[in-house]
Amino acid sequence: KAGVTQTPRYLIKTRGQQVTLSCSPISGHRSVSWYQQTPGQGLQFLFEYFSETQRNKGNFPGRFSGRQFSNSRSEMNVSTLELGDSALYLCASSLGLGIRYEQYFGPGTRLTVT
Amino acid sequence: DQQVKQNSPSLSVQEGRISILNCDYTNSMFDYFLWYKKYPAEGPTFLISISSIKDKNEDGRFTVFLNKSAKHLSLHIVPSQPGDSAVYFCAASDKTSYDKVIFGPGTSLSVIP
């Protein structure tokens, strides 16, 4: 079974631009969660999608948004990029909603904002 | 304020010995706890979890202990192997916050052959 894939793996953007990251979950998984990892803040939960609906959201500004498609693939968008958005963005998929279902992480997208 | 703390940024252990990774939390509403392992350039991998109704959960070489009164959990790895060298994250969630998960900052474990 193929694992969680994320594209692109690396990205360099300029302040003020916007970016879209993509996540393809494991086949059959209906939940996709997104996380931001930075050296200073560690791993932080962004949001979780299940059946195309956002079910849970972390404490991030509205510049961070996402969506999920009918095939469970998910995209995350960050608008008006700031230097502090430089991070590793991880997505994870699971069979069900919530952390009590085992989550399988992708390798992440490394975003650098200059 | 950090609700999940891992006060040791790094830990070194000899191969074959026990590794003990510690985690403290402040939110008494947390009722589910997890440990993840992360290698460089890879996403985290789920290791083991424990519900607050238990005080111990075991899976092979990995055992998690939960002390609710002290708001403390620990991960024991016995025996430690060089392949266990990774960053270990403790995480916690509570049903009343729709299972929003909070991660600790991680502990880097080095197992020396």
mmCIF file with all atom_site columns, N, CA and C in Angstrom, chain A residues 27-94:
data_model
loop_
_atom_site.group_PDB
_atom_site.id
_atom_site.type_symbol
_atom_site.label_atom_id
_atom_site.label_alt_id
_atom_site.label_comp_id
_atom_site.label_asym_id
_atom_site.label_entity_id
_atom_site.label_seq_id
_atom_site.pdbx_PDB_ins_code
_atom_site.Cartn_x
_atom_site.Cartn_y
_atom_site.Cartn_z
_atom_site.occupancy
_atom_site.B_iso_or_equiv
_atom_site.pdbx_formal_charge
_atom_site.auth_seq_id
_atom_site.auth_comp_id
_atom_site.auth_asym_id
_atom_site.auth_atom_id
_atom_site.pdbx_PDB_model_num
ATOM 1   N N  . SER A 1 27 ? -4.698  5.125  0.492  1.00 0.00 ? 27 SER A N  1
ATOM 2   C CA . SER A 1 27 ? -5.968  4.707  -0.087 1.00 0.00 ? 27 SER A CA 1
ATOM 3   C C  . SER A 1 27 ? -6.898  4.155  1.000  1.00 0.00 ? 27 SER A C  1
ATOM 4   N N  . GLY A 1 28 ? -8.128  4.676  1.004  1.00 0.00 ? 28 GLY A N  1
ATOM 5   C CA . GLY A 1 28 ? -9.100  4.236  2.004  1.00 0.00 ? 28 GLY A CA 1
ATOM 6   C C  . GLY A 1 28 ? -9.180  5.124  3.234  1.00 0.00 ? 28 GLY A C  1
ATOM 7   N N  . HIS A 1 29 ? -8.171  5.960  3.410  1.00 0.00 ? 29 HIS A N  1
ATOM 8   C CA . HIS A 1 29 ? -8.188  6.881  4.553  1.00 0.00 ? 29 HIS A CA 1
ATOM 9   C C  . HIS A 1 29 ? -9.047  8.097  4.215  1.00 0.00 ? 29 HIS A C  1
ATOM 10  N N  . ARG A 1 30 ? -9.903  8.478  5.160  1.00 0.00 ? 30 ARG A N  1
ATOM 11  C CA . ARG A 1 30 ? -10.828 9.575  4.891  1.00 0.00 ? 30 ARG A CA 1
ATOM 12  C C  . ARG A 1 30 ? -10.475 10.856 5.645  1.00 0.00 ? 30 ARG A C  1
ATOM 13  N N  . SER A 1 31 ? -9.547  10.734 6.580  1.00 0.00 ? 31 SER A N  1
ATOM 14  C CA . SER A 1 31 ? -9.170  11.910 7.359  1.00 0.00 ? 31 SER A CA 1
ATOM 15  C C  . SER A 1 31 ? -7.769  12.359 6.970  1.00 0.00 ? 31 SER A C  1
ATOM 16  N N  . VAL A 1 32 ? -7.617  13.665 6.825  1.00 0.00 ? 32 VAL A N  1
ATOM 17  C CA . VAL A 1 32 ? -6.294  14.252 6.580  1.00 0.00 ? 32 VAL A CA 1
ATOM 18  C C  . VAL A 1 32 ? -6.096  15.393 7.571  1.00 0.00 ? 32 VAL A C  1
ATOM 19  N N  . SER A 1 33 ? -4.974  15.343 8.261  1.00 0.00 ? 33 SER A N  1
ATOM 20  C CA . SER A 1 33 ? -4.612  16.412 9.200  1.00 0.00 ? 33 SER A CA 1
ATOM 21  C C  . SER A 1 33 ? -3.343  17.089 8.720  1.00 0.00 ? 33 SER A C  1
ATOM 22  N N  . TRP A 1 34 ? -3.221  18.359 9.049  1.00 0.00 ? 34 TRP A N  1
ATOM 23  C CA . TRP A 1 34 ? -2.026  19.125 8.678  1.00 0.00 ? 34 TRP A CA 1
ATOM 24  C C  . TRP A 1 34 ? -1.352  19.645 9.939  1.00 0.00 ? 34 TRP A C  1
ATOM 25  N N  . TYR A 1 35 ? -0.014  19.649 9.910  1.00 0.00 ? 35 TYR A N  1
ATOM 26  C CA . TYR A 1 35 ? 0.787   20.121 11.031 1.00 0.00 ? 35 TYR A CA 1
ATOM 27  C C  . TYR A 1 35 ? 1.910   21.012 10.514 1.00 0.00 ? 35 TYR A C  1
ATOM 28  N N  . GLN A 1 36 ? 2.316   21.940 11.366 1.00 0.00 ? 36 GLN A N  1
ATOM 29  C CA . GLN A 1 36 ? 3.485   22.774 11.072 1.00 0.00 ? 36 GLN A CA 1
ATOM 30  C C  . GLN A 1 36 ? 4.573   22.427 12.078 1.00 0.00 ? 36 GLN A C  1
ATOM 31  N N  . GLN A 1 37 ? 5.773   22.212 11.578 1.00 0.00 ? 37 GLN A N  1
ATOM 32  C CA . GLN A 1 37 ? 6.894   21.962 12.485 1.00 0.00 ? 37 GLN A CA 1
ATOM 33  C C  . GLN A 1 37 ? 7.960   23.022 12.295 1.00 0.00 ? 37 GLN A C  1
ATOM 34  N N  . THR A 1 38 ? 8.278   23.716 13.381 1.00 0.00 ? 38 THR A N  1
ATOM 35  C CA . THR A 1 38 ? 9.351   24.708 13.378 1.00 0.00 ? 38 THR A CA 1
ATOM 36  C C  . THR A 1 38 ? 10.283  24.421 14.544 1.00 0.00 ? 38 THR A C  1
ATOM 37  N N  . PRO A 1 39 ? 11.553  24.858 14.453 1.00 0.00 ? 39 PRO A N  1
ATOM 38  C CA . PRO A 1 39 ? 12.477  24.623 15.570 1.00 0.00 ? 39 PRO A CA 1
ATOM 39  C C  . PRO A 1 39 ? 11.996  25.270 16.865 1.00 0.00 ? 39 PRO A C  1
ATOM 40  N N  . GLY A 1 40 ? 11.370  26.440 16.759 1.00 0.00 ? 40 GLY A N  1
ATOM 41  C CA . GLY A 1 40 ? 10.963  27.158 17.961 1.00 0.00 ? 40 GLY A CA 1
ATOM 42  C C  . GLY A 1 40 ? 9.680   26.652 18.598 1.00 0.00 ? 40 GLY A C  1
ATOM 43  N N  . GLN A 1 41 ? 8.703   26.288 17.785 1.00 0.00 ? 41 GLN A N  1
ATOM 44  C CA . GLN A 1 41 ? 7.366   25.913 18.286 1.00 0.00 ? 41 GLN A CA 1
ATOM 45  C C  . GLN A 1 41 ? 7.106   24.420 18.240 1.00 0.00 ? 41 GLN A C  1
ATOM 46  N N  . GLY A 1 42 ? 7.993   23.669 17.633 1.00 0.00 ? 42 GLY A N  1
ATOM 47  C CA . GLY A 1 42 ? 7.752   22.228 17.556 1.00 0.00 ? 42 GLY A CA 1
ATOM 48  C C  . GLY A 1 42 ? 6.650   21.913 16.566 1.00 0.00 ? 42 GLY A C  1
ATOM 49  N N  . LEU A 1 43 ? 5.968   20.795 16.815 1.00 0.00 ? 43 LEU A N  1
ATOM 50  C CA . LEU A 1 43 ? 4.887   20.342 15.946 1.00 0.00 ? 43 LEU A CA 1
ATOM 51  C C  . LEU A 1 43 ? 3.573   20.948 16.414 1.00 0.00 ? 43 LEU A C  1
ATOM 52  N N  . GLN A 1 44 ? 2.905   21.658 15.526 1.00 0.00 ? 44 GLN A N  1
ATOM 53  C CA . GLN A 1 44 ? 1.634   22.264 15.899 1.00 0.00 ? 44 GLN A CA 1
ATOM 54  C C  . GLN A 1 44 ? 0.536   21.858 14.921 1.00 0.00 ? 44 GLN A C  1
ATOM 55  N N  . PHE A 1 45 ? -0.612  21.525 15.481 1.00 0.00 ? 45 PHE A N  1
ATOM 56  C CA . PHE A 1 45 ? -1.760  21.097 14.703 1.00 0.00 ? 45 PHE A CA 1
ATOM 57  C C  . PHE A 1 45 ? -2.378  22.288 13.987 1.00 0.00 ? 45 PHE A C  1
ATOM 58  N N  . LEU A 1 46 ? -2.595  22.123 12.682 1.00 0.00 ? 46 LEU A N  1
ATOM 59  C CA . LEU A 1 46 ? -3.226  23.177 11.891 1.00 0.00 ? 46 LEU A CA 1
ATOM 60  C C  . LEU A 1 46 ? -4.725  22.924 11.740 1.00 0.00 ? 46 LEU A C  1
ATOM 61  N N  . PHE A 1 47 ? -5.085  21.847 11.089 1.00 0.00 ? 47 PHE A N  1
ATOM 62  C CA . PHE A 1 47 ? -6.493  21.480 10.934 1.00 0.00 ? 47 PHE A CA 1
ATOM 63  C C  . PHE A 1 47 ? -6.624  20.041 10.481 1.00 0.00 ? 47 PHE A C  1
ATOM 64  N N  . GLU A 1 48 ? -7.870  19.554 10.596 1.00 0.00 ? 48 GLU A N  1
ATOM 65  C CA . GLU A 1 48 ? -8.180  18.188 10.182 1.00 0.00 ? 48 GLU A CA 1
ATOM 66  C C  . GLU A 1 48 ? -9.423  18.224 9.295  1.00 0.00 ? 48 GLU A C  1
ATOM 67  N N  . TYR A 1 49 ? -9.350  17.476 8.201  1.00 0.00 ? 49 TYR A N  1
ATOM 68  C CA . TYR A 1 49 ? -10.475 17.333 7.291  1.00 0.00 ? 49 TYR A CA 1
ATOM 69  C C  . TYR A 1 49 ? -10.950 15.894 7.274  1.00 0.00 ? 49 TYR A C  1
ATOM 70  N N  . PHE A 1 50 ? -12.249 15.748 7.205  1.00 0.00 ? 50 PHE A N  1
ATOM 71  C CA . PHE A 1 50 ? -12.858 14.425 7.128  1.00 0.00 ? 50 PHE A CA 1
ATOM 72  C C  . PHE A 1 50 ? -14.095 14.552 6.256  1.00 0.00 ? 50 PHE A C  1
ATOM 73  N N  . SER A 1 51 ? -14.186 13.703 5.265  1.00 0.00 ? 51 SER A N  1
ATOM 74  C CA . SER A 1 51 ? -15.314 13.756 4.323  1.00 0.00 ? 51 SER A CA 1
ATOM 75  C C  . SER A 1 51 ? -15.531 15.165 3.796  1.00 0.00 ? 51 SER A C  1
ATOM 76  N N  . GLU A 1 52 ? -14.455 15.781 3.367  1.00 0.00 ? 52 GLU A N  1
ATOM 77  C CA . GLU A 1 52 ? -14.456 17.082 2.680  1.00 0.00 ? 52 GLU A CA 1
ATOM 78  C C  . GLU A 1 52 ? -14.831 18.251 3.584  1.00 0.00 ? 52 GLU A C  1
ATOM 79  N N  . THR A 1 53 ? -14.928 18.033 4.882  1.00 0.00 ? 53 THR A N  1
ATOM 80  C CA . THR A 1 53 ? -15.303 19.103 5.803  1.00 0.00 ? 53 THR A CA 1
ATOM 81  C C  . THR A 1 53 ? -14.208 19.293 6.846  1.00 0.00 ? 53 THR A C  1
ATOM 82  N N  . GLN A 1 54 ? -13.914 20.545 7.148  1.00 0.00 ? 54 GLN A N  1
ATOM 83  C CA . GLN A 1 54 ? -12.958 20.810 8.224  1.00 0.00 ? 54 GLN A CA 1
ATOM 84  C C  . GLN A 1 54 ? -13.635 20.507 9.551  1.00 0.00 ? 54 GLN A C  1
ATOM 85  N N  . ARG A 1 55 ? -13.035 19.592 10.325 1.00 0.00 ? 55 ARG A N  1
ATOM 86  C CA . ARG A 1 55 ? -13.678 19.141 11.565 1.00 0.00 ? 55 ARG A CA 1
ATOM 87  C C  . ARG A 1 55 ? -13.010 19.712 12.802 1.00 0.00 ? 55 ARG A C  1
ATOM 88  N N  . ASN A 1 56 ? -11.789 20.197 12.649 1.00 0.00 ? 56 ASN A N  1
ATOM 89  C CA . ASN A 1 56 ? -11.037 20.629 13.805 1.00 0.00 ? 56 ASN A CA 1
ATOM 90  C C  . ASN A 1 56 ? -9.986  21.619 13.329 1.00 0.00 ? 56 ASN A C  1
ATOM 91  N N  . LYS A 1 57 ? -9.683  22.593 14.159 1.00 0.00 ? 57 LYS A N  1
ATOM 92  C CA . LYS A 1 57 ? -8.749  23.633 13.732 1.00 0.00 ? 57 LYS A CA 1
ATOM 93  C C  . LYS A 1 57 ? -7.856  24.028 14.900 1.00 0.00 ? 57 LYS A C  1
ATOM 94  N N  . GLY A 1 58 ? -6.590  24.237 14.606 1.00 0.00 ? 58 GLY A N  1
ATOM 95  C CA . GLY A 1 58 ? -5.643  24.708 15.608 1.00 0.00 ? 58 GLY A CA 1
ATOM 96  C C  . GLY A 1 58 ? -5.658  26.226 15.681 1.00 0.00 ? 58 GLY A C  1
ATOM 97  N N  . ASN A 1 59 ? -4.711  26.763 16.440 1.00 0.00 ? 59 ASN A N  1
ATOM 98  C CA . ASN A 1 59 ? -4.669  28.207 16.663 1.00 0.00 ? 59 ASN A CA 1
ATOM 99  C C  . ASN A 1 59 ? -3.769  28.912 15.658 1.00 0.00 ? 59 ASN A C  1
ATOM 100 N N  . PHE A 1 60 ? -4.189  28.940 14.438 1.00 0.00 ? 60 PHE A N  1
ATOM 101 C CA . PHE A 1 60 ? -3.441  29.613 13.390 1.00 0.00 ? 60 PHE A CA 1
ATOM 102 C C  . PHE A 1 60 ? -4.325  30.685 12.763 1.00 0.00 ? 60 PHE A C  1
ATOM 103 N N  . PRO A 1 61 ? -3.681  31.746 12.225 1.00 0.00 ? 61 PRO A N  1
ATOM 104 C CA . PRO A 1 61 ? -4.490  32.812 11.618 1.00 0.00 ? 61 PRO A CA 1
ATOM 105 C C  . PRO A 1 61 ? -5.214  32.339 10.372 1.00 0.00 ? 61 PRO A C  1
ATOM 106 N N  . GLY A 1 62 ? -6.169  33.151 9.941  1.00 0.00 ? 62 GLY A N  1
ATOM 107 C CA . GLY A 1 62 ? -6.985  32.802 8.788  1.00 0.00 ? 62 GLY A CA 1
ATOM 108 C C  . GLY A 1 62 ? -6.217  32.713 7.476  1.00 0.00 ? 62 GLY A C  1
ATOM 109 N N  . ARG A 1 63 ? -4.935  33.162 7.492  1.00 0.00 ? 63 ARG A N  1
ATOM 110 C CA . ARG A 1 63 ? -4.121  33.031 6.268  1.00 0.00 ? 63 ARG A CA 1
ATOM 111 C C  . ARG A 1 63 ? -3.880  31.560 5.914  1.00 0.00 ? 63 ARG A C  1
ATOM 112 N N  . PHE A 1 64 ? -4.052  30.730 6.904  1.00 0.00 ? 64 PHE A N  1
ATOM 113 C CA . PHE A 1 64 ? -3.877  29.280 6.702  1.00 0.00 ? 64 PHE A CA 1
ATOM 114 C C  . PHE A 1 64 ? -5.253  28.665 6.448  1.00 0.00 ? 64 PHE A C  1
ATOM 115 N N  . SER A 1 65 ? -5.387  28.030 5.320  1.00 0.00 ? 65 SER A N  1
ATOM 116 C CA . SER A 1 65 ? -6.666  27.405 4.998  1.00 0.00 ? 65 SER A CA 1
ATOM 117 C C  . SER A 1 65 ? -6.410  26.098 4.278  1.00 0.00 ? 65 SER A C  1
ATOM 118 N N  . GLY A 1 66 ? -7.453  25.329 4.134  1.00 0.00 ? 66 GLY A N  1
ATOM 119 C CA . GLY A 1 66 ? -7.285  24.055 3.455  1.00 0.00 ? 66 GLY A CA 1
ATOM 120 C C  . GLY A 1 66 ? -8.588  23.610 2.843  1.00 0.00 ? 66 GLY A C  1
ATOM 121 N N  . ARG A 1 67 ? -8.492  22.501 2.154  1.00 0.00 ? 67 ARG A N  1
ATOM 122 C CA . ARG A 1 67 ? -9.702  21.867 1.649  1.00 0.00 ? 67 ARG A CA 1
ATOM 123 C C  . ARG A 1 67 ? -9.418  20.401 1.393  1.00 0.00 ? 67 ARG A C  1
ATOM 124 N N  . GLN A 1 68 ? -10.478 19.651 1.280  1.00 0.00 ? 68 GLN A N  1
ATOM 125 C CA . GLN A 1 68 ? -10.351 18.232 0.976  1.00 0.00 ? 68 GLN A CA 1
ATOM 126 C C  . GLN A 1 68 ? -11.306 17.896 -0.155 1.00 0.00 ? 68 GLN A C  1
ATOM 127 N N  . PHE A 1 69 ? -10.831 17.081 -1.053 1.00 0.00 ? 69 PHE A N  1
ATOM 128 C CA . PHE A 1 69 ? -11.611 16.707 -2.220 1.00 0.00 ? 69 PHE A CA 1
ATOM 129 C C  . PHE A 1 69 ? -12.320 15.381 -1.981 1.00 0.00 ? 69 PHE A C  1
ATOM 130 N N  . SER A 1 70 ? -13.196 15.042 -2.917 1.00 0.00 ? 70 SER A N  1
ATOM 131 C CA . SER A 1 70 ? -14.012 13.829 -2.738 1.00 0.00 ? 70 SER A CA 1
ATOM 132 C C  . SER A 1 70 ? -13.160 12.560 -2.726 1.00 0.00 ? 70 SER A C  1
ATOM 133 N N  . ASN A 1 71 ? -11.955 12.612 -3.283 1.00 0.00 ? 71 ASN A N  1
ATOM 134 C CA . ASN A 1 71 ? -11.087 11.433 -3.246 1.00 0.00 ? 71 ASN A CA 1
ATOM 135 C C  . ASN A 1 71 ? -10.171 11.450 -2.021 1.00 0.00 ? 71 ASN A C  1
ATOM 136 N N  . SER A 1 72 ? -10.480 12.340 -1.070 1.00 0.00 ? 72 SER A N  1
ATOM 137 C CA . SER A 1 72 ? -9.754  12.514 0.201  1.00 0.00 ? 72 SER A CA 1
ATOM 138 C C  . SER A 1 72 ? -8.431  13.257 0.079  1.00 0.00 ? 72 SER A C  1
ATOM 139 N N  . ARG A 1 73 ? -7.990  13.513 -1.137 1.00 0.00 ? 73 ARG A N  1
ATOM 140 C CA . ARG A 1 73 ? -6.777  14.345 -1.280 1.00 0.00 ? 73 ARG A CA 1
ATOM 141 C C  . ARG A 1 73 ? -7.049  15.716 -0.673 1.00 0.00 ? 73 ARG A C  1
ATOM 142 N N  . SER A 1 74 ? -5.983  16.306 -0.143 1.00 0.00 ? 74 SER A N  1
ATOM 143 C CA . SER A 1 74 ? -6.164  17.586 0.543  1.00 0.00 ? 74 SER A CA 1
ATOM 144 C C  . SER A 1 74 ? -5.113  18.588 0.075  1.00 0.00 ? 74 SER A C  1
ATOM 145 N N  . GLU A 1 75 ? -5.491  19.826 0.123  1.00 0.00 ? 75 GLU A N  1
ATOM 146 C CA . GLU A 1 75 ? -4.562  20.917 -0.147 1.00 0.00 ? 75 GLU A CA 1
ATOM 147 C C  . GLU A 1 75 ? -4.584  21.887 1.021  1.00 0.00 ? 75 GLU A C  1
ATOM 148 N N  . MET A 1 76 ? -3.427  22.497 1.255  1.00 0.00 ? 76 MET A N  1
ATOM 149 C CA . MET A 1 76 ? -3.328  23.527 2.263  1.00 0.00 ? 76 MET A CA 1
ATOM 150 C C  . MET A 1 76 ? -2.810  24.792 1.583  1.00 0.00 ? 76 MET A C  1
ATOM 151 N N  . ASN A 1 77 ? -3.396  25.911 1.916  1.00 0.00 ? 77 ASN A N  1
ATOM 152 C CA . ASN A 1 77 ? -3.009  27.172 1.305  1.00 0.00 ? 77 ASN A CA 1
ATOM 153 C C  . ASN A 1 77 ? -2.571  28.160 2.400  1.00 0.00 ? 77 ASN A C  1
ATOM 154 N N  . VAL A 1 78 ? -1.493  28.851 2.119  1.00 0.00 ? 78 VAL A N  1
ATOM 155 C CA . VAL A 1 78 ? -1.077  29.933 3.006  1.00 0.00 ? 78 VAL A CA 1
ATOM 156 C C  . VAL A 1 78 ? -0.982  31.198 2.158  1.00 0.00 ? 78 VAL A C  1
ATOM 157 N N  . SER A 1 79 ? -1.713  32.212 2.548  1.00 0.00 ? 79 SER A N  1
ATOM 158 C CA . SER A 1 79 ? -1.691  33.461 1.789  1.00 0.00 ? 79 SER A CA 1
ATOM 159 C C  . SER A 1 79 ? -0.814  34.482 2.509  1.00 0.00 ? 79 SER A C  1
ATOM 160 N N  . THR A 1 80 ? -0.401  35.482 1.786  1.00 0.00 ? 80 THR A N  1
ATOM 161 C CA . THR A 1 80 ? 0.412   36.571 2.335  1.00 0.00 ? 80 THR A CA 1
ATOM 162 C C  . THR A 1 80 ? 1.514   36.033 3.241  1.00 0.00 ? 80 THR A C  1
ATOM 163 N N  . LEU A 1 81 ? 2.398   35.289 2.655  1.00 0.00 ? 81 LEU A N  1
ATOM 164 C CA . LEU A 1 81 ? 3.443   34.596 3.407  1.00 0.00 ? 81 LEU A CA 1
ATOM 165 C C  . LEU A 1 81 ? 4.297   35.557 4.231  1.00 0.00 ? 81 LEU A C  1
ATOM 166 N N  . GLU A 1 82 ? 4.635   35.100 5.426  1.00 0.00 ? 82 GLU A N  1
ATOM 167 C CA . GLU A 1 82 ? 5.538   35.834 6.315  1.00 0.00 ? 82 GLU A CA 1
ATOM 168 C C  . GLU A 1 82 ? 6.786   34.968 6.548  1.00 0.00 ? 82 GLU A C  1
ATOM 169 N N  . LEU A 1 83 ? 7.871   35.631 6.981  1.00 0.00 ? 83 LEU A N  1
ATOM 170 C CA . LEU A 1 83 ? 9.119   34.903 7.216  1.00 0.00 ? 83 LEU A CA 1
ATOM 171 C C  . LEU A 1 83 ? 8.897   33.768 8.220  1.00 0.00 ? 83 LEU A C  1
ATOM 172 N N  . GLY A 1 84 ? 8.039   34.011 9.201  1.00 0.00 ? 84 GLY A N  1
ATOM 173 C CA . GLY A 1 84 ? 7.776   33.027 10.248 1.00 0.00 ? 84 GLY A CA 1
ATOM 174 C C  . GLY A 1 84 ? 7.010   31.811 9.765  1.00 0.00 ? 84 GLY A C  1
ATOM 175 N N  . ASP A 1 85 ? 6.548   31.827 8.528  1.00 0.00 ? 85 ASP A N  1
ATOM 176 C CA . ASP A 1 85 ? 5.850   30.665 7.977  1.00 0.00 ? 85 ASP A CA 1
ATOM 177 C C  . ASP A 1 85 ? 6.824   29.616 7.466  1.00 0.00 ? 85 ASP A C  1
ATOM 178 N N  . SER A 1 86 ? 8.108   29.961 7.458  1.00 0.00 ? 86 SER A N  1
ATOM 179 C CA . SER A 1 86 ? 9.117   28.980 7.050  1.00 0.00 ? 86 SER A CA 1
ATOM 180 C C  . SER A 1 86 ? 9.076   27.803 8.020  1.00 0.00 ? 86 SER A C  1
ATOM 181 N N  . ALA A 1 87 ? 8.836   26.638 7.487  1.00 0.00 ? 87 ALA A N  1
ATOM 182 C CA . ALA A 1 87 ? 8.616   25.471 8.352  1.00 0.00 ? 87 ALA A CA 1
ATOM 183 C C  . ALA A 1 87 ? 8.534   24.223 7.504  1.00 0.00 ? 87 ALA A C  1
ATOM 184 N N  . LEU A 1 88 ? 8.477   23.097 8.211  1.00 0.00 ? 88 LEU A N  1
ATOM 185 C CA . LEU A 1 88 ? 8.154   21.822 7.580  1.00 0.00 ? 88 LEU A CA 1
ATOM 186 C C  . LEU A 1 88 ? 6.661   21.600 7.783  1.00 0.00 ? 88 LEU A C  1
ATOM 187 N N  . TYR A 1 89 ? 5.939   21.424 6.693  1.00 0.00 ? 89 TYR A N  1
ATOM 188 C CA . TYR A 1 89 ? 4.501   21.179 6.775  1.00 0.00 ? 89 TYR A CA 1
ATOM 189 C C  . TYR A 1 89 ? 4.241   19.701 6.531  1.00 0.00 ? 89 TYR A C  1
ATOM 190 N N  . LEU A 1 90 ? 3.626   19.090 7.528  1.00 0.00 ? 90 LEU A N  1
ATOM 191 C CA . LEU A 1 90 ? 3.387   17.649 7.476  1.00 0.00 ? 90 LEU A CA 1
ATOM 192 C C  . LEU A 1 90 ? 1.901   17.379 7.358  1.00 0.00 ? 90 LEU A C  1
ATOM 193 N N  . CYS A 1 91 ? 1.555   16.400 6.556  1.00 0.00 ? 91 CYS A N  1
ATOM 194 C CA . CYS A 1 91 ? 0.172   15.952 6.584  1.00 0.00 ? 91 CYS A CA 1
ATOM 195 C C  . CYS A 1 91 ? 0.147   14.502 7.039  1.00 0.00 ? 91 CYS A C  1
ATOM 196 N N  . ALA A 1 92 ? -0.961  14.121 7.605  1.00 0.00 ? 92 ALA A N  1
ATOM 197 C CA . ALA A 1 92 ? -1.134  12.761 8.114  1.00 0.00 ? 92 ALA A CA 1
ATOM 198 C C  . ALA A 1 92 ? -2.530  12.284 7.734  1.00 0.00 ? 92 ALA A C  1
ATOM 199 N N  . SER A 1 93 ? -2.635  11.022 7.384  1.00 0.00 ? 93 SER A N  1
ATOM 200 C CA . SER A 1 93 ? -3.955  10.490 7.073  1.00 0.00 ? 93 SER A CA 1
ATOM 201 C C  . SER A 1 93 ? -4.307  9.363  8.038  1.00 0.00 ? 93 SER A C  1
ATOM 202 N N  . SER A 1 94 ? -5.601  9.150  8.209  1.00 0.00 ? 94 SER A N  1
ATOM 203 C CA . SER A 1 94 ? -6.067  8.065  9.072  1.00 0.00 ? 94 SER A CA 1
ATOM 204 C C  . SER A 1 94 ? -7.434  7.613  8.590  1.00 0.00 ? 94 SER A C  1
#
